[in-house]
Short mmCIF file of C-alpha atoms in Angstrom, two decimals:
data_model
loop_
_atom_site.label_atom_id
_atom_site.label_comp_id
_atom_site.label_asym_id
_atom_site.label_seq_id
_atom_site.Cartn_x
_atom_site.Cartn_y
_atom_site.Cartn_z
CA MET A 1 0.10 -0.02 0.03
CA SER A 2 1.54 3.26 -1.10
CA LEU A 3 0.88 6.55 0.72
CA PRO A 4 0.26 9.77 -1.08
CA ALA A 5 3.14 12.22 -1.36
CA THR A 6 2.83 15.18 0.86
CA ALA A 7 4.38 18.76 0.48
CA ASP A 8 7.11 17.92 3.05
CA GLN A 9 8.61 15.09 1.06
CA ALA A 10 11.54 15.70 -1.12
CA PRO A 11 10.73 15.95 -4.86
CA VAL A 12 11.39 12.90 -6.90
CA VAL A 13 14.58 13.36 -9.05
CA ALA A 14 13.73 12.88 -12.73
CA ILE A 15 16.39 10.81 -14.56
CA GLU A 16 16.84 11.64 -18.15
CA SER A 17 16.88 8.87 -20.71
CA PRO A 18 20.19 8.07 -22.24
CA PRO A 19 20.62 9.46 -25.87
CA PRO A 20 20.59 6.96 -28.68
CA ILE A 21 23.89 5.06 -29.19
CA ASP A 22 24.73 6.87 -32.49
CA ASP A 23 24.29 10.28 -30.86
CA HIS A 24 27.31 12.50 -31.08
CA ARG A 25 27.38 13.13 -27.40
CA TRP A 26 28.54 9.74 -26.61
CA GLN A 27 32.54 9.98 -26.35
CA ARG A 28 35.28 7.45 -25.87
CA THR A 29 38.45 7.64 -24.12
CA PRO A 30 41.66 7.93 -26.33
CA LEU A 31 43.15 4.73 -27.51
CA ARG A 32 46.30 5.24 -25.36
CA SER A 33 44.26 4.89 -22.12
CA ILE A 34 44.55 0.99 -22.72
CA LEU A 35 48.25 1.29 -21.69
CA GLY A 36 47.25 2.93 -18.25
CA VAL A 37 46.54 -0.87 -17.11
CA GLY A 38 48.48 -3.05 -19.72
CA MET A 39 51.67 -1.12 -19.73
CA GLY A 40 52.85 -2.12 -16.19
CA LEU A 41 51.95 -5.61 -16.79
CA LEU A 42 53.77 -5.83 -20.23
CA VAL A 43 56.91 -4.07 -18.82
CA GLY A 44 56.94 -6.52 -15.90
CA TRP A 45 56.61 -9.58 -18.24
CA VAL A 46 59.37 -8.42 -20.49
CA ILE A 47 61.89 -7.71 -17.75
CA PHE A 48 61.15 -11.06 -16.21
CA MET A 49 61.50 -13.03 -19.60
CA PHE A 50 64.70 -11.05 -20.42
CA ARG A 51 66.21 -12.23 -17.06
CA GLN A 52 65.07 -15.90 -17.70
CA ALA A 53 66.53 -15.88 -21.35
CA ARG A 54 69.75 -14.25 -20.07
CA ASP A 55 70.31 -17.01 -17.51
CA PHE A 56 69.32 -19.61 -19.96
CA PHE A 57 71.80 -18.59 -22.65
CA ARG A 58 74.63 -18.01 -20.15
CA GLU A 59 74.36 -21.53 -18.29
CA SER A 60 73.16 -23.76 -21.41
CA LEU A 61 75.62 -23.41 -24.19
CA ASP A 62 75.04 -26.97 -25.03
CA LEU A 63 71.09 -26.29 -25.26
CA ASP A 64 69.70 -29.08 -23.15
CA PRO A 65 66.27 -29.83 -24.58
CA ASN A 66 65.08 -30.64 -21.06
CA ARG A 67 65.60 -27.16 -19.83
CA LEU A 68 64.41 -25.67 -23.10
CA LEU A 69 60.91 -27.15 -23.17
CA PRO A 70 59.77 -25.84 -19.63
CA LEU A 71 61.13 -22.27 -20.48
CA ALA A 72 59.20 -22.25 -23.72
CA ILE A 73 55.96 -23.54 -22.06
CA PHE A 74 56.31 -20.94 -19.22
CA ALA A 75 57.06 -18.17 -21.79
CA ALA A 76 53.90 -19.38 -23.78
CA VAL A 77 51.63 -19.27 -20.65
CA MET A 78 52.93 -15.76 -19.77
CA LEU A 79 52.43 -14.42 -23.14
CA GLY A 80 48.91 -15.89 -23.35
CA LEU A 81 48.02 -14.09 -19.87
CA VAL A 82 49.30 -10.93 -21.09
CA GLY A 83 47.42 -11.24 -24.37
CA LEU A 84 44.27 -12.12 -22.46
CA ALA A 85 44.72 -9.14 -20.27
CA PHE A 86 45.00 -6.86 -23.25
CA THR A 87 42.13 -8.42 -24.96
CA VAL A 88 39.84 -7.82 -22.07
CA ARG A 89 41.34 -4.31 -21.77
CA VAL A 90 40.59 -3.51 -25.50
CA LEU A 91 37.13 -4.82 -25.18
CA GLY A 92 36.42 -2.76 -22.20
CA TRP A 93 37.63 0.29 -24.00
CA ARG A 94 35.49 -0.43 -26.94
CA ARG A 95 32.53 -0.75 -24.82
CA PHE A 96 33.18 2.35 -22.68
CA ARG A 97 31.35 5.50 -23.56
CA TYR A 98 30.18 8.46 -21.53
CA ALA A 99 27.80 11.40 -22.40
CA VAL A 100 27.07 14.54 -20.70
CA THR A 101 23.57 15.96 -21.56
CA ASP A 102 21.53 18.78 -20.19
CA ALA A 103 20.63 16.90 -16.95
CA CYS A 104 22.57 13.82 -16.53
CA VAL A 105 25.97 12.12 -16.81
CA HIS A 106 25.42 8.69 -18.78
CA VAL A 107 27.94 5.94 -18.82
CA ARG A 108 27.89 2.52 -20.80
CA GLN A 109 30.66 0.15 -19.80
CA GLY A 110 31.47 -3.57 -19.38
CA ALA A 111 33.54 -6.04 -21.62
CA ILE A 112 31.55 -9.06 -20.40
CA PHE A 113 28.66 -7.84 -18.35
CA ARG A 114 26.97 -4.54 -19.57
CA THR A 115 26.29 -1.67 -17.24
CA GLU A 116 24.59 1.57 -17.93
CA ARG A 117 24.35 4.36 -15.45
CA SER A 118 22.67 7.66 -15.32
CA VAL A 119 23.66 10.29 -12.63
CA PRO A 120 21.47 13.46 -12.43
CA PHE A 121 23.18 16.82 -11.84
CA THR A 122 21.19 17.36 -8.82
CA ARG A 123 22.56 14.24 -7.10
CA ILE A 124 26.27 15.25 -7.61
CA GLU A 125 27.98 16.22 -4.39
CA ALA A 126 31.51 17.01 -5.65
CA VAL A 127 33.82 16.42 -8.62
CA ASN A 128 37.42 15.82 -8.13
CA LEU A 129 40.43 15.34 -10.49
CA ASP A 130 43.15 12.66 -10.09
CA GLU A 131 46.32 12.24 -12.06
CA PRO A 132 48.10 8.98 -11.26
CA PHE A 133 51.59 8.69 -12.19
CA GLY A 134 50.99 6.22 -15.13
CA GLN A 135 48.24 8.18 -16.62
CA ARG A 136 49.88 11.46 -16.19
CA LEU A 137 52.83 10.20 -18.36
CA LEU A 138 50.31 9.58 -21.19
CA GLY A 139 48.49 12.88 -20.59
CA LEU A 140 45.40 11.50 -19.14
CA ALA A 141 43.45 12.00 -15.96
CA ILE A 142 40.60 10.68 -13.82
CA VAL A 143 37.46 12.50 -13.02
CA ARG A 144 35.68 11.22 -9.93
CA ILE A 145 32.03 12.19 -9.40
CA GLU A 146 30.97 11.91 -5.82
CA VAL A 147 27.03 11.00 -5.87
CA ALA A 148 24.67 11.43 -3.01
CA GLY A 149 23.93 7.97 -1.60
CA GLY A 150 27.11 6.65 -0.38
CA THR A 151 30.37 5.42 -2.02
CA ASP A 152 28.69 2.65 -4.04
CA SER A 153 26.84 5.34 -6.08
CA ASN A 154 29.98 7.26 -7.00
CA LEU A 155 31.12 7.30 -10.59
CA GLU A 156 34.69 7.33 -12.02
CA LEU A 157 35.64 8.35 -15.43
CA SER A 158 39.22 7.08 -16.07
CA GLY A 159 41.66 7.70 -18.99
CA LEU A 160 40.29 10.98 -20.08
CA ARG A 161 42.44 13.42 -21.85
CA ALA A 162 43.66 15.91 -19.17
CA GLY A 163 42.17 18.84 -21.03
CA ASP A 164 38.91 17.21 -21.49
CA ALA A 165 38.95 16.07 -17.79
CA ILE A 166 39.49 19.70 -16.56
CA ALA A 167 36.83 21.10 -18.93
CA LEU A 168 34.30 18.24 -17.85
CA ARG A 169 34.97 18.99 -14.11
CA SER A 170 34.44 22.55 -14.52
CA ARG A 171 31.22 22.06 -16.61
CA LEU A 172 29.86 19.53 -14.00
CA LEU A 173 30.63 22.03 -11.04
CA ALA A 174 28.94 24.78 -12.87
CA VAL A 175 25.65 22.96 -13.88
CA ALA A 176 25.31 20.75 -10.88
CA HIS A 177 25.50 23.76 -8.42
CA PRO A 178 24.20 27.01 -10.07
CA THR A 179 24.41 28.83 -6.90
CA GLN A 180 28.19 28.85 -7.21
CA LEU A 181 29.96 31.58 -9.20
CA VAL A 182 30.35 29.77 -12.51
CA THR A 183 31.80 32.55 -14.71
CA SER A 184 35.39 31.32 -14.30
CA ALA A 185 34.39 27.75 -14.66
CA LYS A 186 32.69 28.52 -17.93
CA HIS A 187 35.52 30.49 -19.32
CA SER A 188 37.84 27.52 -18.35
CA THR A 189 35.51 25.21 -20.34
CA ASP A 190 35.39 27.41 -23.33
CA THR A 191 39.14 28.27 -23.59
CA GLY A 192 40.64 25.04 -22.22
CA ARG A 193 42.57 27.10 -19.69
CA ASP A 194 44.19 24.80 -16.84
CA GLU A 195 42.69 26.13 -13.86
CA ARG A 196 45.19 24.12 -11.65
CA SER A 197 48.02 26.03 -13.02
CA GLU A 198 46.39 29.58 -12.79
CA PRO A 199 44.30 29.50 -9.63
CA ALA A 200 42.24 32.42 -8.72
CA GLU A 201 43.89 32.96 -5.36
CA VAL A 202 46.54 30.73 -3.79
CA LEU A 203 45.64 31.03 0.03
CA PHE A 204 48.74 29.15 1.36
CA SER A 205 50.98 26.31 0.81
CA ILE A 206 53.39 24.35 3.10
CA PRO A 207 56.91 25.60 2.88
CA SER A 208 59.73 23.27 2.90
CA GLY A 209 61.20 24.49 6.22
CA ARG A 210 57.96 23.65 8.11
CA VAL A 211 58.01 20.13 6.40
CA LEU A 212 61.60 19.45 7.40
CA GLU A 213 60.79 20.49 10.98
CA TYR A 214 57.69 18.31 11.12
CA LEU A 215 59.31 15.02 9.70
CA PRO A 216 61.35 14.36 12.67
CA LEU A 217 58.44 14.97 15.03
CA ARG A 218 56.26 12.06 13.36
CA LEU A 219 55.90 8.86 15.50
CA THR A 220 56.01 6.89 12.32
CA THR A 221 59.47 8.23 11.41
CA TRP A 222 60.72 7.26 14.95
CA LEU A 223 59.28 3.86 14.86
CA MET A 224 60.74 3.00 11.42
CA LEU A 225 64.23 4.44 12.39
CA VAL A 226 64.05 2.26 15.71
CA THR A 227 63.24 -0.72 13.65
CA THR A 228 66.07 -0.01 11.06
CA LEU A 229 68.64 0.43 14.02
CA LEU A 230 67.45 -2.81 15.51
CA THR A 231 67.90 -4.75 12.44
CA ILE A 232 71.47 -3.32 11.85
CA GLY A 233 72.38 -4.56 15.38
CA TRP A 234 70.78 -7.86 14.61
CA ALA A 235 72.92 -8.10 11.49
CA ILE A 236 76.20 -7.11 13.19
CA THR A 237 75.63 -9.63 16.06
CA SER A 238 74.84 -12.46 13.73
CA ALA A 239 77.89 -11.69 11.66
CA MET A 240 80.27 -11.71 14.81
CA HIS A 241 78.88 -14.72 16.62
CA GLN A 242 77.63 -16.97 13.75
CA GLY A 243 79.57 -16.07 10.67
CA GLY A 244 78.63 -14.37 7.39
CA LEU A 245 75.98 -16.77 6.12
CA ALA A 246 74.01 -16.20 9.28
CA ALA A 247 74.01 -12.52 8.72
CA ILE A 248 72.46 -12.74 5.17
CA PHE A 249 68.91 -12.75 6.18
CA PRO A 250 69.33 -9.86 8.89
CA ALA A 251 71.15 -7.88 6.27
CA LEU A 252 68.23 -8.13 3.91
CA THR A 253 65.80 -7.20 6.55
CA THR A 254 67.99 -4.18 7.40
CA ILE A 255 68.02 -3.18 3.75
CA GLY A 256 64.29 -3.55 3.52
CA ALA A 257 63.69 -1.58 6.73
CA GLY A 258 65.98 1.26 5.61
CA THR A 259 64.44 1.52 2.19
CA ALA A 260 60.94 1.62 3.74
CA LEU A 261 62.06 4.36 6.04
CA VAL A 262 63.63 6.46 3.10
CA ARG A 263 60.64 6.01 0.91
CA ASN A 264 58.17 6.96 3.84
CA VAL A 265 60.02 10.18 4.65
CA LEU A 266 60.45 11.05 0.95
CA ALA A 267 56.76 10.41 0.20
CA GLN A 268 55.70 12.48 3.32
CA TYR A 269 57.97 15.36 2.44
CA TRP A 270 56.70 15.64 -1.32
CA ARG A 271 53.09 15.10 -0.30
CA LEU A 272 53.26 18.16 2.28
CA ARG A 273 55.62 20.27 0.18
CA SER A 274 53.27 20.18 -2.86
CA TRP A 275 50.23 20.94 -0.61
CA ARG A 276 48.33 23.98 -2.00
CA VAL A 277 45.11 25.41 -0.82
CA SER A 278 43.40 27.82 -3.35
CA ALA A 279 40.14 29.87 -3.63
CA HIS A 280 38.21 29.22 -6.67
CA PRO A 281 34.66 30.25 -7.79
CA GLU A 282 33.61 26.68 -7.25
CA GLY A 283 34.83 26.64 -3.59
CA LEU A 284 38.00 25.86 -1.86
CA GLN A 285 40.32 23.79 -3.91
CA VAL A 286 42.95 21.49 -2.35
CA SER A 287 45.64 19.83 -4.54
CA HIS A 288 48.86 17.89 -3.56
CA GLY A 289 51.07 15.31 -5.10
CA ARG A 290 54.14 15.23 -7.25
CA LEU A 291 54.01 12.10 -9.34
CA SER A 292 50.40 11.44 -8.66
CA ARG A 293 48.39 14.67 -8.44
CA LYS A 294 45.24 14.87 -6.68
CA THR A 295 42.78 17.87 -6.77
CA ALA A 296 39.57 18.16 -4.59
CA THR A 297 37.09 20.96 -4.45
CA ILE A 298 35.26 21.55 -1.11
CA ARG A 299 32.03 23.60 -1.80
CA PRO A 300 31.04 25.74 1.21
CA GLY A 301 27.42 24.69 0.71
CA ARG A 302 28.41 21.15 1.45
CA VAL A 303 30.43 21.85 4.56
CA LEU A 304 28.65 20.60 7.75
CA GLY A 305 31.53 21.67 10.14
CA PHE A 306 35.21 21.02 10.60
CA THR A 307 37.75 19.36 13.01
CA LEU A 308 41.10 20.75 14.22
CA THR A 309 43.47 18.21 15.69
CA GLN A 310 46.77 19.04 17.42
CA GLY A 311 49.21 16.48 18.78
CA PRO A 312 51.52 17.06 21.72
CA LEU A 313 54.65 17.37 19.45
CA LEU A 314 53.07 19.87 17.30
CA ARG A 315 51.55 22.16 20.18
CA HIS A 316 54.82 24.13 20.74
CA LYS A 317 54.96 24.86 16.98
CA GLY A 318 51.40 26.10 16.79
CA TRP A 319 50.46 23.68 13.95
CA TRP A 320 46.96 22.12 13.51
CA GLU A 321 45.44 19.49 11.18
CA LEU A 322 42.30 20.90 9.58
CA GLU A 323 39.70 18.77 8.14
CA ALA A 324 36.27 19.72 6.78
CA HIS A 325 33.02 17.62 7.30
CA VAL A 326 31.68 17.50 3.89
CA ALA A 327 28.18 16.07 2.99
CA GLY A 328 28.44 12.90 0.82
CA TYR A 329 31.84 11.88 2.04
CA ALA A 330 30.90 9.65 5.04
CA GLY A 331 32.46 6.38 5.37
CA GLN A 332 35.39 6.76 2.87
CA SER A 333 38.91 5.27 3.59
CA GLU A 334 40.69 8.51 3.39
CA PRO A 335 39.42 12.06 4.59
CA ALA A 336 38.21 13.61 1.37
CA GLY A 337 37.71 16.96 3.32
CA ALA A 338 41.15 17.48 4.27
CA VAL A 339 42.19 20.97 3.98
CA CYS A 340 45.63 21.20 5.40
CA PRO A 341 47.56 18.53 7.52
CA LEU A 342 49.93 21.10 8.78
CA ALA A 343 48.42 24.58 8.87
CA THR A 344 49.40 27.45 11.25
CA SER A 345 46.84 29.38 13.38
CA ALA A 346 47.00 32.34 10.98
CA GLU A 347 46.16 29.95 8.05
CA VAL A 348 43.32 28.62 9.98
CA ARG A 349 41.88 32.05 10.61
CA ASP A 350 42.20 32.89 6.84
CA VAL A 351 40.49 29.74 5.61
CA LEU A 352 37.58 29.53 8.07
CA PRO A 353 35.47 32.21 6.48
CA ARG A 354 35.84 30.33 3.21
CA LEU A 355 34.64 27.06 4.59
CA LEU A 356 31.83 28.38 6.50
CA PRO A 357 30.56 31.58 4.69
CA ASN A 358 27.47 31.95 6.99
CA LEU A 359 29.87 33.10 9.71
CA ALA A 360 29.96 36.60 8.22
CA ASP A 361 31.47 38.77 10.97
CA GLY A 362 31.58 35.98 13.56
CA ALA A 363 34.66 34.36 11.95
CA ALA A 364 37.12 36.05 14.22
CA ASP A 365 35.17 35.11 17.32
CA LEU A 366 34.90 31.40 16.24
CA ALA A 367 38.58 31.27 15.41
CA ALA A 368 39.53 32.74 18.85
CA GLN A 369 37.37 30.03 20.45
CA VAL A 370 38.80 27.01 18.57
CA LEU A 371 42.44 28.15 18.55
CA ALA A 372 42.64 29.36 22.29
CA PRO A 373 45.17 27.22 24.26
CA GLY A 374 42.44 26.14 26.88
CA LEU A 375 38.85 26.69 27.96
CA ALA A 376 39.30 30.35 28.62
CA GLY A 377 36.34 32.86 28.99
CA PRO A 378 32.86 32.23 30.02
CA GLY A 379 30.19 30.28 28.12
CA TRP A 380 31.77 26.83 28.29
CA LEU A 381 29.63 23.99 29.62
CA ARG A 382 32.00 21.74 31.56
CA PRO A 383 31.61 18.07 32.52
CA HIS A 384 30.06 17.08 35.82
CA PRO A 385 32.70 17.14 38.72
CA GLY A 386 31.74 13.60 39.59
CA SER A 387 32.99 12.45 36.17
CA ARG A 388 36.65 12.99 37.34
CA TRP A 389 36.67 9.38 38.72
CA PHE A 390 36.09 8.03 35.33
CA ASP A 391 38.27 10.61 33.34
CA PRO A 392 40.79 11.86 35.85
CA VAL A 393 43.02 13.49 33.19
CA GLY A 394 40.67 14.61 30.40
CA TRP A 395 37.61 15.93 32.36
CA ARG A 396 39.26 19.30 32.98
CA HIS A 397 39.88 19.87 29.24
CA ARG A 398 36.40 19.10 27.98
CA GLY A 399 34.11 21.83 27.16
CA LEU A 400 30.90 22.61 25.08
CA ARG A 401 29.61 25.91 23.83
CA TRP A 402 27.15 27.07 21.05
CA ASP A 403 25.40 30.06 19.50
CA GLU A 404 22.58 30.59 17.08
CA ARG A 405 24.63 29.10 14.35
CA TYR A 406 27.31 26.52 15.46
CA VAL A 407 28.26 24.20 18.39
CA VAL A 408 31.96 23.84 19.44
CA LEU A 409 33.29 20.95 21.37
CA ARG A 410 36.84 20.91 22.86
CA ARG A 411 38.43 17.83 24.43
CA GLY A 412 41.90 16.28 24.91
CA ARG A 413 44.79 16.79 27.24
CA TRP A 414 47.56 15.29 25.09
CA LEU A 415 45.67 15.19 21.76
CA ARG A 416 43.79 18.38 21.37
CA ARG A 417 40.60 18.01 19.27
CA VAL A 418 38.08 20.81 18.37
CA ASP A 419 34.87 19.91 16.64
CA VAL A 420 32.61 22.52 15.09
CA ALA A 421 29.07 21.63 13.72
CA ASP A 422 26.67 23.70 11.92
CA ARG A 423 23.43 23.54 13.89
CA THR A 424 21.32 23.59 10.88
CA ARG A 425 22.71 20.37 9.66
CA LEU A 426 22.15 18.33 12.80
CA GLN A 427 20.16 15.22 12.02
CA LEU A 428 19.65 13.99 15.71
CA VAL A 429 20.27 15.29 19.04
CA GLU A 430 19.95 12.82 22.04
CA THR A 431 21.15 12.26 25.67
CA VAL A 432 22.56 8.80 26.57
CA ALA A 433 23.26 7.78 30.09
CA GLY A 434 23.40 4.38 31.87
CA PRO A 435 21.89 3.71 35.35
CA PHE A 436 25.22 4.22 37.13
CA ALA A 437 25.95 7.76 35.26
CA LEU A 438 22.22 8.79 35.91
CA ARG A 439 22.71 8.11 39.66
CA LEU A 440 25.79 10.24 39.67
CA GLY A 441 24.02 12.89 37.77
CA PHE A 442 25.72 13.12 34.26
CA ALA A 443 24.96 11.90 30.81
CA ASN A 444 26.48 12.16 27.27
CA LEU A 445 25.09 14.43 24.59
CA ARG A 446 25.26 12.92 21.05
CA LEU A 447 25.01 15.26 18.01
CA GLN A 448 24.50 13.26 14.81
CA LEU A 449 25.62 14.81 11.46
CA PRO A 450 25.49 12.93 7.95
CA THR A 451 29.24 12.46 8.33
CA GLY A 452 29.29 11.02 11.78
CA ASP A 453 28.54 11.65 15.50
CA ILE A 454 30.01 14.44 17.93
CA VAL A 455 29.69 13.23 21.48
CA ALA A 456 30.02 15.54 24.54
CA ARG A 457 30.52 13.36 27.44
CA ASN A 458 29.68 13.59 31.08
CA LEU A 459 27.67 16.63 31.11
CA PRO A 460 25.32 17.48 34.08
CA VAL A 461 21.98 15.64 33.25
CA ALA A 462 19.83 18.86 33.54
CA GLU A 463 22.28 20.87 31.31
CA ALA A 464 22.42 18.09 28.78
CA GLU A 465 18.43 17.69 28.48
CA ARG A 466 18.06 21.53 28.34
CA LEU A 467 20.65 21.72 25.56
CA ARG A 468 19.14 18.76 23.66
CA ASP A 469 15.70 20.44 23.67
CA GLU A 470 17.40 23.70 22.47
CA LEU A 471 19.30 22.19 19.77
CA ALA A 472 16.55 20.01 18.54
CA LEU A 473 13.41 22.42 18.86
CA THR A 474 14.93 25.75 18.02
CA ARG A 475 16.59 25.49 14.72
CA PRO A 476 18.08 28.76 13.34
#
């Protein structure tokens, strides 16, 4: 039995039918996109077979047939696997087509199983641009379309020409979110100008000096360094007491640990050194990566709040990790709303009004609250004094305050964390308390956002219930 639709229900999104298969709007990726996957497999096979042939001809001048036949069979099997992989790749390339119409993005794909998808512009949350190293060498890029409904609904267009990918990204951002300023995006689409190399305004980047100061402070760096030193000691001890043969495995382990340490440090250096935060008409644009470049756009209209994190080793430097809570990115493996992993207080003050344009003149006050060294000033709701028995260290460093637009939660003695949530985006506000906590007079206040929960712990019961009713019933 179906119920009649009411005026409060969300309107049904109309999905446009795909154009005919012979329509000129259907496009293919360039032929060289096949090499994006097959090139690595082919190169690996050629290197392996070259080594096998070199050893064979070096050691078997008499051409022993018993050795020639297994090598020939192995070479035929490897060649067949490479040919099969290329065949599937070519079939996938021939069957892959995409079209952008006036209302939807349509995709046809599948070498064996056919798949057709249509994504309306009204369901697009964000459009990001990635350039993995292999595709970047071929002048290609990936357009990732984040769609409302979870990660399973997202769409990926891989192997596009870099210029076409930039133009497509700008067009989708312009037509999917007409409330944004689209003049620059339209100009970029018409002229093919690379908006990444000519940003409207570079707000800040991470200088090399700051990165070099940060790398020795990372816990991962110290753990990998200690592991490398221990393996060196293991190799030396084995060589001194058991002979050279016994030190072969420890030596190989030392080489692997040292290589991993160097790779990790270099990868972190280039990742942070290439970090750029720019202001664009579509929103706040974040890009990073040397070999594999990633570009993401954080639209202010989709920002539900943000989180500032500061570890104990970064506190004396005044550095913060800033991450925005963006609608449509919940449950992903990596923080898609990462604004800057190593920002100064001045950079945080500069970027907050662009993340939360509704702040207007209140950006300075909010920045002062979240960047203060402690719970200074009036207006903070503190935990119940009885909670000190359950949280003897952190209860003094927890605080909650709110105004007509935002809720601010501070916590953490060693790892400082500040969560800011937009009151208009709260989906659920509830108090949670067990019988023992109720007897002592405190409860937890849970604020639910589309991207996750924010929990203020051990508040006085009366204050938690009053704030719950205020946040739930008096929406701005």
